[in-house]
PDB file of C-alpha atoms and ligand atoms in Angstrom:
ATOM      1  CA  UNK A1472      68.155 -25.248 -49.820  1.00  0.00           C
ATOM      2  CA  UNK A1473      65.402 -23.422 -51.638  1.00  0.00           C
ATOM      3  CA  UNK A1474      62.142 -22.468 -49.762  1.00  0.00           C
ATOM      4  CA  UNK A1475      58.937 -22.131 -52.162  1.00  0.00           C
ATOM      5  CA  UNK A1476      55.989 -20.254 -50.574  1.00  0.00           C
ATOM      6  CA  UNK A1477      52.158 -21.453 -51.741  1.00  0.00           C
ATOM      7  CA  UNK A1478      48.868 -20.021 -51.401  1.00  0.00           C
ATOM      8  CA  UNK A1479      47.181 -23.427 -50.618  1.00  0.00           C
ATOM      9  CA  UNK A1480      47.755 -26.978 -51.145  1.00  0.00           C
ATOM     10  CA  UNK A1481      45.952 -26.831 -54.530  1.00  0.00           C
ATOM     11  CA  UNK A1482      49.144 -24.601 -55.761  1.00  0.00           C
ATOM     12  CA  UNK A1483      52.191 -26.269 -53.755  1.00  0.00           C
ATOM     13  CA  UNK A1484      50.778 -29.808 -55.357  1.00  0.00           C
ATOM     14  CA  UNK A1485      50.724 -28.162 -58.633  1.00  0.00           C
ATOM     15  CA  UNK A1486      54.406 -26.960 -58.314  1.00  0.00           C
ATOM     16  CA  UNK A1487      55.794 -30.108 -56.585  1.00  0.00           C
ATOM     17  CA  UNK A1488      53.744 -32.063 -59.603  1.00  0.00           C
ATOM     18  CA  UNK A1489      55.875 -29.929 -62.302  1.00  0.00           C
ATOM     19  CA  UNK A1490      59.232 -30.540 -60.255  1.00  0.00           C
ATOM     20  CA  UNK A1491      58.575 -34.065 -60.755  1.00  0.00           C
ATOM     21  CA  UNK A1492      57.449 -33.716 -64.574  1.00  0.00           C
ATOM     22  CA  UNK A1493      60.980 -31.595 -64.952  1.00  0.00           C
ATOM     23  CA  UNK A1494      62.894 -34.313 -63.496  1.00  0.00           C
ATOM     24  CA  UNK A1495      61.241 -36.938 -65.987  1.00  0.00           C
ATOM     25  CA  UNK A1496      61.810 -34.692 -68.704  1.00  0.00           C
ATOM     26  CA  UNK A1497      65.258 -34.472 -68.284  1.00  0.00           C
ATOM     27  CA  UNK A1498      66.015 -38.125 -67.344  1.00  0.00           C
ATOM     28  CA  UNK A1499      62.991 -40.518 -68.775  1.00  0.00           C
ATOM     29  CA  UNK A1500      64.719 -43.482 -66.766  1.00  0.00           C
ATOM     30  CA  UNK A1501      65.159 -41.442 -63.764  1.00  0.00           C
ATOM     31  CA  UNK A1502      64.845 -42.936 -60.395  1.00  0.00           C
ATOM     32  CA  UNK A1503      62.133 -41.248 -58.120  1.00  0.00           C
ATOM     33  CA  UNK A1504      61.388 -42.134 -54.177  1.00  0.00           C
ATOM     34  CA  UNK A1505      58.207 -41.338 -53.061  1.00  0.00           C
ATOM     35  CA  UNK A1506      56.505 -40.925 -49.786  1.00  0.00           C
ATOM     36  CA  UNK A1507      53.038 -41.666 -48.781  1.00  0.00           C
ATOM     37  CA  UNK A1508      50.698 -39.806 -46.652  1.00  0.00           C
ATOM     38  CA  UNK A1509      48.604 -36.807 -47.136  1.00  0.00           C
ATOM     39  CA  UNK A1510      51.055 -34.105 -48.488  1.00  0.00           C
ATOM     40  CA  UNK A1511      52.107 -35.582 -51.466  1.00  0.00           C
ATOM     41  CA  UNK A1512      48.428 -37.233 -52.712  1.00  0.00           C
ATOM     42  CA  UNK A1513      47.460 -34.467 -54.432  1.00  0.00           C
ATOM     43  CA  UNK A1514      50.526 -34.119 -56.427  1.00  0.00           C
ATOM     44  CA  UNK A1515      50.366 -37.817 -57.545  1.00  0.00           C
ATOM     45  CA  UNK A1516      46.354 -37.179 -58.701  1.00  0.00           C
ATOM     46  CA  UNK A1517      48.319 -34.181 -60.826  1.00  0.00           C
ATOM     47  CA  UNK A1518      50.457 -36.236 -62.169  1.00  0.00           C
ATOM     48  CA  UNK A1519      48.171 -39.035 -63.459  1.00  0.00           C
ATOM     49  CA  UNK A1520      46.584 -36.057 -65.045  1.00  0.00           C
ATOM     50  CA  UNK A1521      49.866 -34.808 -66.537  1.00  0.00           C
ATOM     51  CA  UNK A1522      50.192 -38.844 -67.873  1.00  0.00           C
ATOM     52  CA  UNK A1523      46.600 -39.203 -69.268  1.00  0.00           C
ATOM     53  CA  UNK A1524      47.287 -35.803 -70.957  1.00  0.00           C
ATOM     54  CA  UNK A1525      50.481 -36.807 -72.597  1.00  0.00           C
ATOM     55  CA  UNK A1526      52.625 -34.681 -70.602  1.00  0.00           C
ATOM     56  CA  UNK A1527      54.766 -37.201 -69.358  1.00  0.00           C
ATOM     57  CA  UNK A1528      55.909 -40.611 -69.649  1.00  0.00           C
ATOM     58  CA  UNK A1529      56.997 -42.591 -66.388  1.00  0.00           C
ATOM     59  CA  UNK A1530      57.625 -45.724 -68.655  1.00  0.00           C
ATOM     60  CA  UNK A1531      61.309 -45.751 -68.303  1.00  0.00           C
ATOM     61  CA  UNK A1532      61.296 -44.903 -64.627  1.00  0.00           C
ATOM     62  CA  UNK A1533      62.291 -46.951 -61.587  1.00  0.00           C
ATOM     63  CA  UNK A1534      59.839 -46.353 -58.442  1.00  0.00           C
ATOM     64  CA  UNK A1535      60.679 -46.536 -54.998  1.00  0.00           C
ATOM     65  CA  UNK A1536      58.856 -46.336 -51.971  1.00  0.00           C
ATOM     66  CA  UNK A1537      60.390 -44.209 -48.872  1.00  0.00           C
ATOM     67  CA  UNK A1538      58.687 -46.590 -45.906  1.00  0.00           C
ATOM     68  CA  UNK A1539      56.720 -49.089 -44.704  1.00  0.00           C
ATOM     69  CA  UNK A1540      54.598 -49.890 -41.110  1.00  0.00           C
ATOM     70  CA  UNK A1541      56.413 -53.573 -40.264  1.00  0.00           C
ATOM     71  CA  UNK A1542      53.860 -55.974 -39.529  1.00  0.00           C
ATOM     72  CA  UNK A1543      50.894 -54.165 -41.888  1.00  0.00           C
ATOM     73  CA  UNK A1544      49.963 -56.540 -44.702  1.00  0.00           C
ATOM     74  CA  UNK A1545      50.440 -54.560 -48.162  1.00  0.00           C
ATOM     75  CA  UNK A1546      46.369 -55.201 -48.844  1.00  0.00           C
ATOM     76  CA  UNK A1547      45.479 -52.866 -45.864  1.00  0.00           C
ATOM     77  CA  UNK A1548      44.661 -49.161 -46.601  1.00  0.00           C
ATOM     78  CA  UNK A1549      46.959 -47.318 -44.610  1.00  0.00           C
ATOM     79  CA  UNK A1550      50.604 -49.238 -45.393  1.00  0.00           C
ATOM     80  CA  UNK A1551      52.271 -47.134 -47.496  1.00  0.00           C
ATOM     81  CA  UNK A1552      52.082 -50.185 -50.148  1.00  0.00           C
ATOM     82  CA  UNK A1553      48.610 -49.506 -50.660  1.00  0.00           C
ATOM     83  CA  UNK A1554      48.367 -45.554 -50.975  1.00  0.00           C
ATOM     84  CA  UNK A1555      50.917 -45.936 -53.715  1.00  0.00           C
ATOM     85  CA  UNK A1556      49.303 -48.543 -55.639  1.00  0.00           C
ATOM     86  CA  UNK A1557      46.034 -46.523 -55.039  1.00  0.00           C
ATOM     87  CA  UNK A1558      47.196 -43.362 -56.297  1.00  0.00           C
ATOM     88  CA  UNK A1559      49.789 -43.539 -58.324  1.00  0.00           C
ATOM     89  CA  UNK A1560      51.014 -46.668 -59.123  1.00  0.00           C
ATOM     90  CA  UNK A1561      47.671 -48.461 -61.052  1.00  0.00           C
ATOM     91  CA  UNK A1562      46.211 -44.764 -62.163  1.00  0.00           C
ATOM     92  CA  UNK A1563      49.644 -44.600 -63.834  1.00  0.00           C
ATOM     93  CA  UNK A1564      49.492 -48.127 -65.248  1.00  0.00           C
ATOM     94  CA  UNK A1565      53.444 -48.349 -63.772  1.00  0.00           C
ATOM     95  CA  UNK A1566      54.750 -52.129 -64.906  1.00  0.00           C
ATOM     96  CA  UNK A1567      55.381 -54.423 -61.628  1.00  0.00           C
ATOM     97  CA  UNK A1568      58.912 -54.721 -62.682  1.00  0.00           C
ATOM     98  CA  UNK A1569      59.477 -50.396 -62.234  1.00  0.00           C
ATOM     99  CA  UNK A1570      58.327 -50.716 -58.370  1.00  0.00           C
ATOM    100  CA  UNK A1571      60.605 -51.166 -55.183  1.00  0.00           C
ATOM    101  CA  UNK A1572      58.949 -51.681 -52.358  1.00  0.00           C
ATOM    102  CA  UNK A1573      59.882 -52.823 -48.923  1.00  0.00           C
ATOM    103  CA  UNK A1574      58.322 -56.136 -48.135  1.00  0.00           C
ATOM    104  CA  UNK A1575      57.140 -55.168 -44.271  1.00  0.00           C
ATOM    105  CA  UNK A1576      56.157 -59.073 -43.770  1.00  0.00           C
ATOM    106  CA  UNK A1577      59.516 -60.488 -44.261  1.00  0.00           C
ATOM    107  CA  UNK A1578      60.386 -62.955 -42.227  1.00  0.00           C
ATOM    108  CA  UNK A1579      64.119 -61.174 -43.286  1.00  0.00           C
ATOM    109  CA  UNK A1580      63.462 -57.150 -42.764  1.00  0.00           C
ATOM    110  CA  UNK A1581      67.628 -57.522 -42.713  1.00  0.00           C
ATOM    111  CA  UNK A1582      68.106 -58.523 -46.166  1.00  0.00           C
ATOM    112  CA  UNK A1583      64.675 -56.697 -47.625  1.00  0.00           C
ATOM    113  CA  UNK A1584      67.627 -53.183 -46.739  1.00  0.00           C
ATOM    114  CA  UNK A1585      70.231 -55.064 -48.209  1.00  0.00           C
ATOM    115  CA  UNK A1586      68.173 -55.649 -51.185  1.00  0.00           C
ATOM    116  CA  UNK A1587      66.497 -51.866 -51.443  1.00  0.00           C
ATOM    117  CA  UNK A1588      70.294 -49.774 -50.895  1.00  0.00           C
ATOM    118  CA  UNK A1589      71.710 -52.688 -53.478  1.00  0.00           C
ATOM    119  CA  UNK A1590      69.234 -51.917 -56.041  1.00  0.00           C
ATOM    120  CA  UNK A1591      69.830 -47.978 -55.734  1.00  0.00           C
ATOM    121  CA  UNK A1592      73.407 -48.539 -55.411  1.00  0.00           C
ATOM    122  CA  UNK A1593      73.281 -50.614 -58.888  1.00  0.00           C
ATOM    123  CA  UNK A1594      71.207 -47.647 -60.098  1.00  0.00           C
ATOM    124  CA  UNK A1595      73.500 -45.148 -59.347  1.00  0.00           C
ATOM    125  CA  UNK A1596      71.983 -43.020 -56.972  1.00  0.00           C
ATOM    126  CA  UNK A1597      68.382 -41.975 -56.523  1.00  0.00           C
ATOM    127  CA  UNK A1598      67.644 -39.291 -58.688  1.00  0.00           C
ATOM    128  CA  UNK A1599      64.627 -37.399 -57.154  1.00  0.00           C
ATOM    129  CA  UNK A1600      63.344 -37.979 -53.521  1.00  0.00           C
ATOM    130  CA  UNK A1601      59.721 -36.201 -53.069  1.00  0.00           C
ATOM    131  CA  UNK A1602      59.337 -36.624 -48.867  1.00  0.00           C
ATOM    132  CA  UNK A1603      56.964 -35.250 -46.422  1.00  0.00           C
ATOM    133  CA  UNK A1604      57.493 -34.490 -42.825  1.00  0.00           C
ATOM    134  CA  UNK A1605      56.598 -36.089 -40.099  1.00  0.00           C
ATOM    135  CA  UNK A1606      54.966 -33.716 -36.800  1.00  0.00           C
ATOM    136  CA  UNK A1607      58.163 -35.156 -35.037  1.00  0.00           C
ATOM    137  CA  UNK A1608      60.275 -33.818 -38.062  1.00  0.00           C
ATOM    138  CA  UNK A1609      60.631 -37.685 -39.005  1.00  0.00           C
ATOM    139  CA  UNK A1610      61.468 -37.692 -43.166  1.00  0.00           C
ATOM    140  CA  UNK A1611      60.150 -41.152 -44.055  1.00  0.00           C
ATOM    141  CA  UNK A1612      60.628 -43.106 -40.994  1.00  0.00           C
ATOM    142  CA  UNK A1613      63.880 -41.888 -39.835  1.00  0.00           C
ATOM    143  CA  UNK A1614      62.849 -40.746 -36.257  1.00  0.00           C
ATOM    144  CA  UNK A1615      64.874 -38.202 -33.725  1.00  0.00           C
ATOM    145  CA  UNK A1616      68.042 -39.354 -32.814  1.00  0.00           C
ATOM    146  CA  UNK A1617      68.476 -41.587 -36.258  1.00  0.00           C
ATOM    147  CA  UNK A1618      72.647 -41.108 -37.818  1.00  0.00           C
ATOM    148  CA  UNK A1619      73.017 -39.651 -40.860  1.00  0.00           C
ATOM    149  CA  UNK A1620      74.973 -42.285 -42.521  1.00  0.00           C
ATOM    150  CA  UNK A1621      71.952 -44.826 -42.140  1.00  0.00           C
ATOM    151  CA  UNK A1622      71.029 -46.381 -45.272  1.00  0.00           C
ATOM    152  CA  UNK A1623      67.874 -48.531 -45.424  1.00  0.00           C
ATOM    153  CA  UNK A1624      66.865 -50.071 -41.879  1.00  0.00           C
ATOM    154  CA  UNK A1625      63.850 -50.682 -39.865  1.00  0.00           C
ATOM    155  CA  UNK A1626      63.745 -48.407 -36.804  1.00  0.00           C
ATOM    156  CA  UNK A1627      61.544 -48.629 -33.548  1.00  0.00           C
ATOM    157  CA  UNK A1628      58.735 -45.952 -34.321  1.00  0.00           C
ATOM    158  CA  UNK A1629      58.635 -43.218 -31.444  1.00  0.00           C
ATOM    159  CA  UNK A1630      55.192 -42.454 -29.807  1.00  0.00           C
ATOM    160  CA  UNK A1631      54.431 -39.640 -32.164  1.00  0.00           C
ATOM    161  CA  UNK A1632      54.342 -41.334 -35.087  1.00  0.00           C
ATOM    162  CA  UNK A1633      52.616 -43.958 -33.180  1.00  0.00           C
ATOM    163  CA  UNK A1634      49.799 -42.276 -32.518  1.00  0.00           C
ATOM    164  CA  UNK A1635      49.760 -39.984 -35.261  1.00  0.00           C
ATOM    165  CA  UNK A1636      49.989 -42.966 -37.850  1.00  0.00           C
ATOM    166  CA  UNK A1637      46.590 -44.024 -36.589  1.00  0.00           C
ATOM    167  CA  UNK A1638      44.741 -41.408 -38.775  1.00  0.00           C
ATOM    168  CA  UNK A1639      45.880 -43.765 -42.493  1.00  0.00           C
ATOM    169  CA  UNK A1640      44.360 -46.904 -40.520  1.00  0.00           C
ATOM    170  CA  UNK A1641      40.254 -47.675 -40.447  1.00  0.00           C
ATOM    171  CA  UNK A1642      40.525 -49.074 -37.319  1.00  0.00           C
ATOM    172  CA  UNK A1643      43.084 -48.770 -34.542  1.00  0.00           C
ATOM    173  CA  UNK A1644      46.288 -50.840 -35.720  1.00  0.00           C
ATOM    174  CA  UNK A1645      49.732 -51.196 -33.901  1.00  0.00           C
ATOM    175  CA  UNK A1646      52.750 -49.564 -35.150  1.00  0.00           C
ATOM    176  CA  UNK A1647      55.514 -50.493 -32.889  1.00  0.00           C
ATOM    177  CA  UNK A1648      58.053 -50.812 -35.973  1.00  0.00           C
ATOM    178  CA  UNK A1649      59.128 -49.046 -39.572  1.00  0.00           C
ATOM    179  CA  UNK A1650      61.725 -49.840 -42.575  1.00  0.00           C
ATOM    180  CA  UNK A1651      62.707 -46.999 -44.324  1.00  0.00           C
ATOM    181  CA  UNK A1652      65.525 -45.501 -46.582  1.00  0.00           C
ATOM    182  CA  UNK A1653      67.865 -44.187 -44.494  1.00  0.00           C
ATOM    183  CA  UNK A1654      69.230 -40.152 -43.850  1.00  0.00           C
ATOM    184  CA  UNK A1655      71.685 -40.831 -46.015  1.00  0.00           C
ATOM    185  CA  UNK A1656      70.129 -41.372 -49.109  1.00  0.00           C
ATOM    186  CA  UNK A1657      68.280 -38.426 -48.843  1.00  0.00           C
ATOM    187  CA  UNK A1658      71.754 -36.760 -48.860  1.00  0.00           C
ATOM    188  CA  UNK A1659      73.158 -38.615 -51.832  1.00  0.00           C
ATOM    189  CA  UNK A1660      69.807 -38.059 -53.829  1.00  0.00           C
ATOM    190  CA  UNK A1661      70.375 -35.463 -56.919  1.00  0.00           C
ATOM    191  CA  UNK A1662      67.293 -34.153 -55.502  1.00  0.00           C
ATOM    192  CA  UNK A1663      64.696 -33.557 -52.552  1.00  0.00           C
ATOM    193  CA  UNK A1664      61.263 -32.132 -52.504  1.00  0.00           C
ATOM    194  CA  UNK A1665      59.588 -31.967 -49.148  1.00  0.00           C
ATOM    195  CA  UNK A1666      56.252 -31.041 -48.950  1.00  0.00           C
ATOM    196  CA  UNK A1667      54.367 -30.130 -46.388  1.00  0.00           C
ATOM    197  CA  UNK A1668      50.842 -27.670 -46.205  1.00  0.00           C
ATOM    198  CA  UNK A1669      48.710 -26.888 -43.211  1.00  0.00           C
ATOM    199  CA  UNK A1670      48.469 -24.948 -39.527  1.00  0.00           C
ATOM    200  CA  UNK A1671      49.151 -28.426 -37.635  1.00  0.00           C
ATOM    201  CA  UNK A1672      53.007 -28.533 -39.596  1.00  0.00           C
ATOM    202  CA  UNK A1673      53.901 -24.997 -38.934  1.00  0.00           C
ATOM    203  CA  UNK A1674      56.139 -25.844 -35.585  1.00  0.00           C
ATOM    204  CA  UNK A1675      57.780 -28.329 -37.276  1.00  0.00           C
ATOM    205  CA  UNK A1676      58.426 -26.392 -40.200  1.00  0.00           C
ATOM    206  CA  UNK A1677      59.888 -23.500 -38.118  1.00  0.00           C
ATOM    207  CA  UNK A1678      61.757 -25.689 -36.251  1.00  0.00           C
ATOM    208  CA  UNK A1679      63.434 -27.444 -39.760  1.00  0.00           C
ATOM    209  CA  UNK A1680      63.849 -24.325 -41.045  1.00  0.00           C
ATOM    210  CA  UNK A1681      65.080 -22.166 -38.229  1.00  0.00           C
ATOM    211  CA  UNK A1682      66.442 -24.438 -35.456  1.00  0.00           C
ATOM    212  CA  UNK A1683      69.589 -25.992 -34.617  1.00  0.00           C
ATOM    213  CA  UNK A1684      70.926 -28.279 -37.893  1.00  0.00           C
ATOM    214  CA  UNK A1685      70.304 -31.345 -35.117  1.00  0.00           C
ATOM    215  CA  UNK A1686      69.441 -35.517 -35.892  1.00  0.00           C
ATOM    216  CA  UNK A1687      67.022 -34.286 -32.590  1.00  0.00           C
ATOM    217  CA  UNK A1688      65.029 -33.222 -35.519  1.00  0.00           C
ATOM    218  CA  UNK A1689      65.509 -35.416 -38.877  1.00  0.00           C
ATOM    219  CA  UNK A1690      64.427 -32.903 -41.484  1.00  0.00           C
ATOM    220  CA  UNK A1691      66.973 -30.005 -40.549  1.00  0.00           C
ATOM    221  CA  UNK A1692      69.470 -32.835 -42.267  1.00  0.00           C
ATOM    222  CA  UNK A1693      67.268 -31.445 -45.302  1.00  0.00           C
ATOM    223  CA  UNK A1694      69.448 -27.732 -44.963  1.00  0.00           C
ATOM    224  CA  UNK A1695      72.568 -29.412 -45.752  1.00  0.00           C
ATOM    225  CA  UNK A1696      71.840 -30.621 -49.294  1.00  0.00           C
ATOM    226  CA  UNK A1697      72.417 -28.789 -52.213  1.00  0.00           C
ATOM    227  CA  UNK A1698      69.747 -29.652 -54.414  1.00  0.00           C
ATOM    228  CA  UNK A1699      66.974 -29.716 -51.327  1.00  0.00           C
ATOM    229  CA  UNK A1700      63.583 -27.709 -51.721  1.00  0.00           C
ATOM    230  CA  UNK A1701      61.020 -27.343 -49.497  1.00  0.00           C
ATOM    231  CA  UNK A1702      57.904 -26.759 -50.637  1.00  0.00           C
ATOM    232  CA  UNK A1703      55.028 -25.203 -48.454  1.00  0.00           C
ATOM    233  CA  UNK A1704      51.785 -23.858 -48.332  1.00  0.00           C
ATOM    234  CA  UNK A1705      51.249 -20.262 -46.166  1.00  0.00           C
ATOM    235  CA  UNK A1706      49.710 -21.885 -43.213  1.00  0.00           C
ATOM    236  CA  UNK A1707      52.729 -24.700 -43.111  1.00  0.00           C
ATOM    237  CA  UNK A1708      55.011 -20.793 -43.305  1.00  0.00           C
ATOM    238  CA  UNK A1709      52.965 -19.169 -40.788  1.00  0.00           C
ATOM    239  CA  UNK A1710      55.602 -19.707 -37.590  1.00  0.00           C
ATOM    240  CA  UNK A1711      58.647 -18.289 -39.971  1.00  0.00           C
ATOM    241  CA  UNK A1712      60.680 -15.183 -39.539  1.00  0.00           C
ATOM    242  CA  UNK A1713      60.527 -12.553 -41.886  1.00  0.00           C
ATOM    243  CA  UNK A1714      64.389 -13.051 -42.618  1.00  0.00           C
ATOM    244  CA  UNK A1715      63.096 -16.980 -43.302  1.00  0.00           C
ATOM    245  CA  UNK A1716      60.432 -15.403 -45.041  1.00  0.00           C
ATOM    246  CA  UNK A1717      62.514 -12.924 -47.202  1.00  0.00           C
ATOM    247  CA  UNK A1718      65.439 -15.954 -47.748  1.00  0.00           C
ATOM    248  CA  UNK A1719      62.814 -17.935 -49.209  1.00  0.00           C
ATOM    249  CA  UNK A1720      61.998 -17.434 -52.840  1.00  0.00           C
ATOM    250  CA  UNK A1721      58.143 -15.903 -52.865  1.00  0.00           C
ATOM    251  CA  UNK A1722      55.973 -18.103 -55.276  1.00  0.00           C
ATOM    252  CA  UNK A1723      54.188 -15.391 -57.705  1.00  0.00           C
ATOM    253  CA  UNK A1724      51.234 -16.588 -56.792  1.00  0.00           C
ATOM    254  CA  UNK A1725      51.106 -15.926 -53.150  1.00  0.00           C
TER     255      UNK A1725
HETATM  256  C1  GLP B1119      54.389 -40.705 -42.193  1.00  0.00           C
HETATM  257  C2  GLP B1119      55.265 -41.366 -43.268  1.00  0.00           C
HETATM  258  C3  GLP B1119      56.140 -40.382 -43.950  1.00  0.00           C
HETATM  259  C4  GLP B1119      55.271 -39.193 -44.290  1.00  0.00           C
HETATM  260  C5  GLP B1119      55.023 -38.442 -43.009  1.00  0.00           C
HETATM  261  C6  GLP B1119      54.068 -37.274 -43.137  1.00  0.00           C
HETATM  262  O1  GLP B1119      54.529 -41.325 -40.968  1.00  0.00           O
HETATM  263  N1  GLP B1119      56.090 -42.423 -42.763  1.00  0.00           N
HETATM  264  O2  GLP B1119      56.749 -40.926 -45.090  1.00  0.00           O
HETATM  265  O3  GLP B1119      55.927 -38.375 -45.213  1.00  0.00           O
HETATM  266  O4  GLP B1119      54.646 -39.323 -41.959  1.00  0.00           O
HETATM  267  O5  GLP B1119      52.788 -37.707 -43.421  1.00  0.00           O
HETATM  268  P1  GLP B1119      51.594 -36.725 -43.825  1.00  0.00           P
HETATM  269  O6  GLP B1119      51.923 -36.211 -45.179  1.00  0.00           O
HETATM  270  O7  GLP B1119      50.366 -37.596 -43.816  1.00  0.00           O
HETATM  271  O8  GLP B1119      51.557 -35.648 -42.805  1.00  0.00           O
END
């Protein structure tokens, strides 16, 4: 697993933004899995930019989202359906027929995982995962405890995310319930970004990066992947060893 250092969350966006142009590059009809929430928005408002400026062409691209809140109607801000149509899915002018998502109102939440690990199984693998971490070191909404060789599934959410999943939502909304992809397609991906910037996910990212390899906390899962990079900004570092610290490889512009 490769650890990038950032100054701030300006430059870790800008780096995660050209690991997903690289990935384009090289496959045009790549599939990408994204995540919502605030780590990863401003590397999807880089990456319109990178589209509007020619740089890159999503056209041939299937898009999948990680998760969904069960019970949230797609039209609210705060389900994960919304952030991505928000900001990246219309900016980009992505075609409807491109975009996965989970349908968290199915009267059949069963058959909506069925459908999602069918589709990436018929696609042969997903080819680049970009994640972010929960404070519980949830990736998606794989929670503590979750086995590794889940697939897609919908998951009682524990009280962390809970209450912490409050802060997407205008006005105080219950989140008893998530579907997600599952552990194990975040080890089959070619490829994992995981981004994460800020004081508040320093713990966590100590704890991912230094602690016990342990489903007690999802995202050490992350350290057995081959193709896995985290991608932080120096507050997000600021718990890590120096060995962590010397391991990982120094962005120049730190
Ligand atoms: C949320 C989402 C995850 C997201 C994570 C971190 O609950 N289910 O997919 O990556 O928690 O969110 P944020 O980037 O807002 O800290």
């Amino acid at each position: 697993m490769e650890i990038k250092i950032f100054k701030d969350y300006q430059a870790l966006s800008e780096q995660a933004a050209s690991e997903i142009e690289e990935v384009i590059k090289l496959k045009p009809d790549a599939v990408i899995c994204l995540a919502t929430g605030e780590s990863p928005k401003l590397t999807y408002q880089l990456l319109v930019k990178k589209l509007i400026d020619g740089k890159i062409d999503l056209s041939d691209c299937t898009l999948i989202g990680l998760d969904e809140w069960v019970g949230v109607p797609p039209t609210t801000e705060g389900s994960c359906h919304h952030f991505l149509y928000k900001e990246i899915f219309s900016p980009l002018g992505i075609s409807e027929n491109q975009i996965h998502l989970f349908d968290a109102l199915s009267g059949n939440l069963f058959l909506e995982c069925q459908n999602m690990d069918k589709l990436i199984l018929e696609k042969g693998d997903i080819d680049l995962m970009v994640v972010g971490i929960g404070m519980n070191g949830h990736i998606g909404f794989n929670e503590p405890g979750i086995p590794v060789d889940n697939y897609s599934h919908v998951i009682n959410l524990d009280s962390t995310t809970q209450t912490v999943g409050q802060k997407y939502f205008a006005h105080p909304t219950e989140l008893k319930k998530g579907i997600t992809l599952g552990l194990k397609h975040l080890l089959q991906a070619e490829k994992v970004v995981l981004l994460a910037n800020g004081d508040k996910k320093a713990s966590i990212i100590k704890e991912t990066l230094e602690g016990p390899i342990s489903i007690d906390v999802p995202a050490t899962v992350l350290r057995m992947h081959l193709n896995a990079m985290v991608i932080i900004d120096e507050e997000a570092a600021g718990l890590l060893s120096e060995k962590t610290l010397l391991d990982s490889q120094t962005a120049s512009n730190v």
